[in-house]
C-alpha atoms as one frame of an Amber mdcrd trajectory, in Angstrom:
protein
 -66.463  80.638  32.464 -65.111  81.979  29.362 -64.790  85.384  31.004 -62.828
  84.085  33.775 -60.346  82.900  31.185 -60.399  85.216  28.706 -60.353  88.208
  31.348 -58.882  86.395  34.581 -56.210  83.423  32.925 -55.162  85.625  30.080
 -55.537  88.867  31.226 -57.399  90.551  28.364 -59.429  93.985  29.276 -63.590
  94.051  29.596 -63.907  95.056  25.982 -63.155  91.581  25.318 -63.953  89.169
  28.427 -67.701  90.955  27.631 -68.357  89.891  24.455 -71.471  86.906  24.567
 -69.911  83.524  24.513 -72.326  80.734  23.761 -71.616  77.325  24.610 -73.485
  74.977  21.533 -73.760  71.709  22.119 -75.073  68.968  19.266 -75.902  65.362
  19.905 -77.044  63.057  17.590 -77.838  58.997  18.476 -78.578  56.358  16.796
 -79.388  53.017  19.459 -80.523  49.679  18.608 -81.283  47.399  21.431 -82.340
  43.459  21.214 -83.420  41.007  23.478 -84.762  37.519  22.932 -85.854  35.611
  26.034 -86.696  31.858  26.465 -88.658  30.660  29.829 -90.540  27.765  31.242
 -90.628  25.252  34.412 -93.328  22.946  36.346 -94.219  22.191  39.872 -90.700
  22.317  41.048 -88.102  24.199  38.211 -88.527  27.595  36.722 -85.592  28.626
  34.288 -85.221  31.840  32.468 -82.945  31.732  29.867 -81.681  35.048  26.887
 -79.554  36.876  24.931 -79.073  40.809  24.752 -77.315  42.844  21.945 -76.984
  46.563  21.522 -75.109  49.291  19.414 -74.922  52.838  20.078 -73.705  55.091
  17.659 -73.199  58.574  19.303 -71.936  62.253  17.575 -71.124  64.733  20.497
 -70.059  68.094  20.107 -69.454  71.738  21.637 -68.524  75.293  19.871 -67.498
  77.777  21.842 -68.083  81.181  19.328 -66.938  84.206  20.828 -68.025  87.074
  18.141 -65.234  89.762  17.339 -62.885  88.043  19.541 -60.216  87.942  16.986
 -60.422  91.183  15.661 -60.465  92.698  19.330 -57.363  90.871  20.518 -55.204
  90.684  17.390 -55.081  86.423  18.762 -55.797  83.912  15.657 -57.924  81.580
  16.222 -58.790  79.522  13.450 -57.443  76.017  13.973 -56.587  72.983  11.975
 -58.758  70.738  12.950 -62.189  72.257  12.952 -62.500  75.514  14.764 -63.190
  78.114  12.209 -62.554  82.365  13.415 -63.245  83.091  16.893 -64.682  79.705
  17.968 -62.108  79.421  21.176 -62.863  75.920  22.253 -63.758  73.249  19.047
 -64.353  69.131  19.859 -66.120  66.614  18.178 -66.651  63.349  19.901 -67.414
  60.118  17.829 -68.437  56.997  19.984 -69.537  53.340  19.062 -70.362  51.025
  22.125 -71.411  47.493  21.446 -72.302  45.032  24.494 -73.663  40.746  24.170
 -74.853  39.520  27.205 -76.118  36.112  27.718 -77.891  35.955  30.763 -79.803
  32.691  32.923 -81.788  32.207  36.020 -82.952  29.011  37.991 -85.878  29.251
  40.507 -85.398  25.507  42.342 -88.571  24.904  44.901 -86.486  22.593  47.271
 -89.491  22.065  49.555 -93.275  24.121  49.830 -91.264  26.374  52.141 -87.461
  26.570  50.686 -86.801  27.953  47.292 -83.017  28.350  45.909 -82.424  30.851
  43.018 -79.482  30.907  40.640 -78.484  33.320  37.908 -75.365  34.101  35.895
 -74.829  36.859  33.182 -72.173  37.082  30.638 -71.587  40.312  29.206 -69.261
  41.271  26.696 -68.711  45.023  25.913 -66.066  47.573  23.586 -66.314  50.832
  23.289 -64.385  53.147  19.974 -63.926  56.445  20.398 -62.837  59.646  18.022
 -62.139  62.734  19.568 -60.961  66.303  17.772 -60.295  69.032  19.797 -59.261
  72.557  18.132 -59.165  75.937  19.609 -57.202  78.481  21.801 -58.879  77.019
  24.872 -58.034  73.351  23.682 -55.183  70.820  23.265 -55.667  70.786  19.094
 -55.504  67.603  17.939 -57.610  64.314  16.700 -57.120  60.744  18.231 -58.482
  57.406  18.680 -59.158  55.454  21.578 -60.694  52.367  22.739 -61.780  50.058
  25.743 -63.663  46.820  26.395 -64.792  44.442  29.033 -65.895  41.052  29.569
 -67.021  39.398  32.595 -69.464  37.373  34.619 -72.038  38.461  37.034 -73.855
  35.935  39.040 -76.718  36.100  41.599 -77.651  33.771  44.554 -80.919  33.803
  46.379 -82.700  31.573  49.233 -85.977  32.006  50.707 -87.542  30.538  53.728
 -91.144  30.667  54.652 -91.617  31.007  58.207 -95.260  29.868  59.869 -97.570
  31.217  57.758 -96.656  35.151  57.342 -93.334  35.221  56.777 -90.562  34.698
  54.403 -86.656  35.213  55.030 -84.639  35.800  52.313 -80.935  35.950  51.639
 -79.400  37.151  48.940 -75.200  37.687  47.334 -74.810  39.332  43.673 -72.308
  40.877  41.638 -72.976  43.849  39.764 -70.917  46.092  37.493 -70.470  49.441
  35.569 -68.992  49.231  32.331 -65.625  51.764  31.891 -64.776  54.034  29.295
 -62.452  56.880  28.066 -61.485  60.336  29.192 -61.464  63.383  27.282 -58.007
  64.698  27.158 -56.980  67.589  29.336 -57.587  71.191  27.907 -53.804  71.567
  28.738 -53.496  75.055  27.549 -55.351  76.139  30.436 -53.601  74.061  32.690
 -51.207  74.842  35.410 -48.267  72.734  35.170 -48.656  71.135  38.545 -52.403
  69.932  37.589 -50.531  68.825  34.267 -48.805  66.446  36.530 -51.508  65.304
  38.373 -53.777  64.775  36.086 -52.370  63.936  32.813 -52.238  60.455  31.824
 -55.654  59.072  32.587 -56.611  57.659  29.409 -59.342  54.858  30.585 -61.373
  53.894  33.341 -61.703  50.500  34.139 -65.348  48.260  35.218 -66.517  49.560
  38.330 -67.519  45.932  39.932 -69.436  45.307  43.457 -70.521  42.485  46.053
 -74.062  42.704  47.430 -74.607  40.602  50.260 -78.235  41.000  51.523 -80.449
  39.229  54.304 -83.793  40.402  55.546 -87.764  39.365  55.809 -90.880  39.706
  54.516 -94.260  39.476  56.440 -98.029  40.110  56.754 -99.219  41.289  59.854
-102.556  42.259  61.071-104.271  39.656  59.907-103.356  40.475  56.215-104.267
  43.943  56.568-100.515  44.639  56.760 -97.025  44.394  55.778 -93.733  44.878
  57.235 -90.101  44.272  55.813 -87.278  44.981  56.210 -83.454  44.297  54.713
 -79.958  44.435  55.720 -77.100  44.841  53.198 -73.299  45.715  52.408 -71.779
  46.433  49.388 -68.384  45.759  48.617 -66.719  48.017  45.574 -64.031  48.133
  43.476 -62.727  50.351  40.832 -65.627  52.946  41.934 -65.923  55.570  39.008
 -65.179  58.825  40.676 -65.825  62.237  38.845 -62.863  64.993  39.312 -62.482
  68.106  38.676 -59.292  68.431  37.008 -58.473  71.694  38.748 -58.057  74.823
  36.534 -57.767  72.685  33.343 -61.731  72.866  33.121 -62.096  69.206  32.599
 -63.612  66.712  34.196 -62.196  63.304  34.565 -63.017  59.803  35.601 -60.795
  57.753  38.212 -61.279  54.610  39.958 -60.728  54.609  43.307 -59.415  50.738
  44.437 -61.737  50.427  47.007 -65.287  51.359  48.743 -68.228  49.935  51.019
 -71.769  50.746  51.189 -73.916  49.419  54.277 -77.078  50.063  54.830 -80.789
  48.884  56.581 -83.697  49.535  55.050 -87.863  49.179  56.544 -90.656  49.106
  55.171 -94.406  49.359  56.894 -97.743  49.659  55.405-101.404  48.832  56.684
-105.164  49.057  56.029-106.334  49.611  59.488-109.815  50.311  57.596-112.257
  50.254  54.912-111.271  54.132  54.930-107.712  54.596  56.107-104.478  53.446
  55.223-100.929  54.344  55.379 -97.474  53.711  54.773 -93.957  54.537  55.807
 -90.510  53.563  54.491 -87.186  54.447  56.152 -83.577  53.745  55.208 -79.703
  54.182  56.883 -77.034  54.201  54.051 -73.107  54.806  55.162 -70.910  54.616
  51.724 -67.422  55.761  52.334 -64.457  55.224  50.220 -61.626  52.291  51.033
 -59.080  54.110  49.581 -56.914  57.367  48.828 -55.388  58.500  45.531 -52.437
  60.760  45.788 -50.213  62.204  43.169 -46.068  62.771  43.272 -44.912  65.640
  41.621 -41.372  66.060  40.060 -39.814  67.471  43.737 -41.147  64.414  45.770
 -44.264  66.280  47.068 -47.231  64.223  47.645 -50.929  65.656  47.152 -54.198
  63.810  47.410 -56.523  64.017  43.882 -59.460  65.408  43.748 -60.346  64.809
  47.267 -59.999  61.151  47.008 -59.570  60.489  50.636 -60.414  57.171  52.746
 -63.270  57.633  54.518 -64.914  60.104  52.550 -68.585  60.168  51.897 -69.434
  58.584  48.707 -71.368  61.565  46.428 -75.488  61.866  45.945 -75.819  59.471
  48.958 -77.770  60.607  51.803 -77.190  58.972  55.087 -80.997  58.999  56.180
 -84.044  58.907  54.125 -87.858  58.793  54.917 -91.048  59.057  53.020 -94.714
  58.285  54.901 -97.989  58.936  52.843-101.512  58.204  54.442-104.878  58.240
  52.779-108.319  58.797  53.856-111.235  57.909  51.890-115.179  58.405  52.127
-118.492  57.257  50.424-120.142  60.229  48.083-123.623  60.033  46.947-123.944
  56.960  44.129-120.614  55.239  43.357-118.388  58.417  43.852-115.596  58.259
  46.302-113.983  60.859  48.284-110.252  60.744  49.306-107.363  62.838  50.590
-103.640  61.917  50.858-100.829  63.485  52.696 -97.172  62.821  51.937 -94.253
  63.306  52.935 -90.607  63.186  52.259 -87.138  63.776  54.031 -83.759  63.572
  52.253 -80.551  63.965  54.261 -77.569  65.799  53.769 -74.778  64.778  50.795
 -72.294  66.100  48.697 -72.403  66.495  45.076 -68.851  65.037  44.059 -66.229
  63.504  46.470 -64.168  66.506  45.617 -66.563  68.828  47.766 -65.301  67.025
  50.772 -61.834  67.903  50.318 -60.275  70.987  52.803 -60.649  74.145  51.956
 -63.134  73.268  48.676 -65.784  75.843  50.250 -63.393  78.805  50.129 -62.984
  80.610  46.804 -60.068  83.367  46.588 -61.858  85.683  44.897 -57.759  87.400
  43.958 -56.407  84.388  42.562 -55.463  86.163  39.390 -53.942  88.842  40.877
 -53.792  92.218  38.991 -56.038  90.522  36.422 -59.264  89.889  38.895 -62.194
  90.569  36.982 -64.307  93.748  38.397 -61.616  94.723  41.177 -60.315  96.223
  43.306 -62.846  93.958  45.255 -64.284  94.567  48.817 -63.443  90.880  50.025
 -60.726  88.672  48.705 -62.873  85.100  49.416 -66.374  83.857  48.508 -67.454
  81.468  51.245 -69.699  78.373  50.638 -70.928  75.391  52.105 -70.341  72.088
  49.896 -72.644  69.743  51.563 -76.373  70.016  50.463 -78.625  70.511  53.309
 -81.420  68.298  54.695 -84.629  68.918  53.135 -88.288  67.933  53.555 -91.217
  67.913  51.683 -94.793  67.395  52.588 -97.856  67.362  49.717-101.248  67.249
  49.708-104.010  66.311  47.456-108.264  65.838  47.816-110.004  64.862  45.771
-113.399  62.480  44.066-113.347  59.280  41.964-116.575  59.519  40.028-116.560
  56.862  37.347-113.530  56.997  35.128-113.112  60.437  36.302-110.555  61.820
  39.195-110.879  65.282  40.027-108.840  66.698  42.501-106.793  70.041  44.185
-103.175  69.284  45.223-100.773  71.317  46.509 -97.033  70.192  46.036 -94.363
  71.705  48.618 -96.500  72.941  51.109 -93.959  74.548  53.236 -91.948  75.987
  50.338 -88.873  74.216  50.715 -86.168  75.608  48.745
């Protein structure tokens, strides 16, 4: 990274864009977390009732020291606000969060076969920030910020038994994700038309979501087995989406208005024996986003941020997943057991930020600086890539005995070496 700015952006020879550029980072926390709960009930009421406190006070920095860069390049780098000789990129982040929550939950058993569930949680949360930034690669400069939050986030369930083996449940809750601040930009590597479209976001707000979920629980087999299985969709707003702030080498944190999540999951697992018994699980998940951001620059043009599109995927979410493990298990001499389990794993294909989605974000131009590119004259001009992560399974085994208190066994993880 630093070379591509140091050589690429600025244009300075391989003497310097060589030199060994260490990135530091330092972190140091201190958390304290409380939580007093109160609970009771009879035949027909149980109640949950509590209180939850915490404070987190967090130091975050990063030193960028490039050795001999200043000497080199005849370029000063010692700042005023922390970055002593050639340490190109200074910051020192300072944060205090503090959250309350009061939180209850009602378990009402209408009939033997009908339950109704209630909960509600308060929270109230703030967040203080200090952040000093110093260096050529920076925006020098120290300022304060802060954010905060309250809200309510309640939860509705009913349960039915059905005959003797099944229960139907349905459930609606709200959920949230508190907000926070943005680093600023490192505007002197900025272009000016990613100045424009991404300068100015200061905060990101609660990310907040509807669950509405029915499905059913049951024993089948005469008790030997279970099968359930749940339908649900989400309804967000405010998602926090990650961007890449284009060549500012930032990252940022938008919300997008809207987004949806909807999804079936199953669920089956059986004893068929005293020596066999497996299980499988499989789930469908299609998150997209409701909305598009776009940006207007000074001449009326109109570009879409950070690949903030409707309809795009949401990121990290595969769209099918499915995991199965069986065991089979044998007497030994004594007490001693014999087993061995398979299992096995697929996870679909997904994207690692929305941005990945966007066209073109799998070509790099390998010439984009011109008579500066690093290493040229090149013998291509663009590095292709796919963005999407690829499908991937993964099967394990393991034998083994249970003697006692003991468990000895082989394994083998990854048996087909899936990269």
């Amino acid at each position: 990274l630093t070379s591509s700015i140091t050589g690429g952006s600025i244009g300075l020879p391989e003497s310097v864009y060589t030199l060994d550029s260490p990135l530091d980072d330092a972190t140091t926390a201190a958390v304290l977390t409380q939580e007093l709960r109160l609970a009771g009930g009879n035949d027909t009421l149980d109640w949950l009732g509590g209180l939850f406190y915490s404070t987190t006070d967090r130091n975050y920095g990063q030193d960028l020291f490039v050795g001999g860069f200043e000497a080199a390049t005849g370029i000063p780098t010692a700042g005023n606000f922390g970055a002593p000789r050639d340490v190109l990129y200074f910051s020192r982040l300072e944060y205090n969060l503090d959250q309350v929550a009061l939180f209850g939950e009602a378990t009402w058993s209408v009939t033997d076969r009908f339950d109704l569930t209630g909960g509600l949680r308060y929270y109230d949360f703030s967040e203080d920030r200090v952040q000093t930034f110093d260096g050529i690669f920076a925006d020098p400069g120290s300022s304060k910020g802060t954010t905060s939050a309250t809200g309510f986030a309640p939860r509705a369930v009913a349960a039915l038994k059905v005959g003797d083996h099944t229960v139907l449940n349905g459930q609606v809750s709200k959920g949230f994700r508190l907000g926070g601040i943005n680093d600023p930009l490192n505007l002197p590597l900025c272009t000016p038309e990613d100045r424009s479209t991404f300068g100015g976001q200061g905060a990101w707000k609660d990310e907040t979501l509807w669950n509405y979920e029915v499905g059913s629980k049951s024993t089948v087999m005469g008790g030997r087995g279970v099968f359930n299985v749940a339908a649900y969709y989400m309804d967000i707003n405010d998602l926090q989406a990650t961007v890449t702030a284009g060549s500012c080498s930032s990252r940022l944190v938008y919300n997008v208005p809207s987004a949806k999540s909807t999804g079936i999951e199953l669920e089956f697992s059986a004893a068929t024996s005293e020596h066999f018994d497996f299980a499988i699980s499989a789930s469908y998940n299609n998150s997209e986003l409701g909305s598009t951001l776009t940006s207007t620059d000074s001449s009326g043009n109109v570009t879409i941020v950070g690949g903030i599109e409707k309809g795009r995927r949401l990121p990290t979410v595969p769209e099918f997943q499915l995991s199965a493990a069986a065991t089979y298990q044998w007497h030994l001499k004594g007490e001693a057991l014999g087993y061995s389990t398979a299992t096995y794993q697929y996870v679909g294909s997904r994207y690692t930020q929305i941005g990945d989605q966007a066209a073109g974000f799998g070509i790099v131009n390998l010439n984009s600086f011109g008579a500066n590119t690093i290493g040229g004259p090149l013998t291509q001009g663009a590095f292709v890539f796919d963005p999407e992560l690829s499908a991937y399974n993964v099967f394990n085994l393991r034998v083994g005995a249970l003697v006692g208190r003991w468990d000895v066994a082989l394994f083998v993880n990854n048996l087909t070496d899936e990269g």
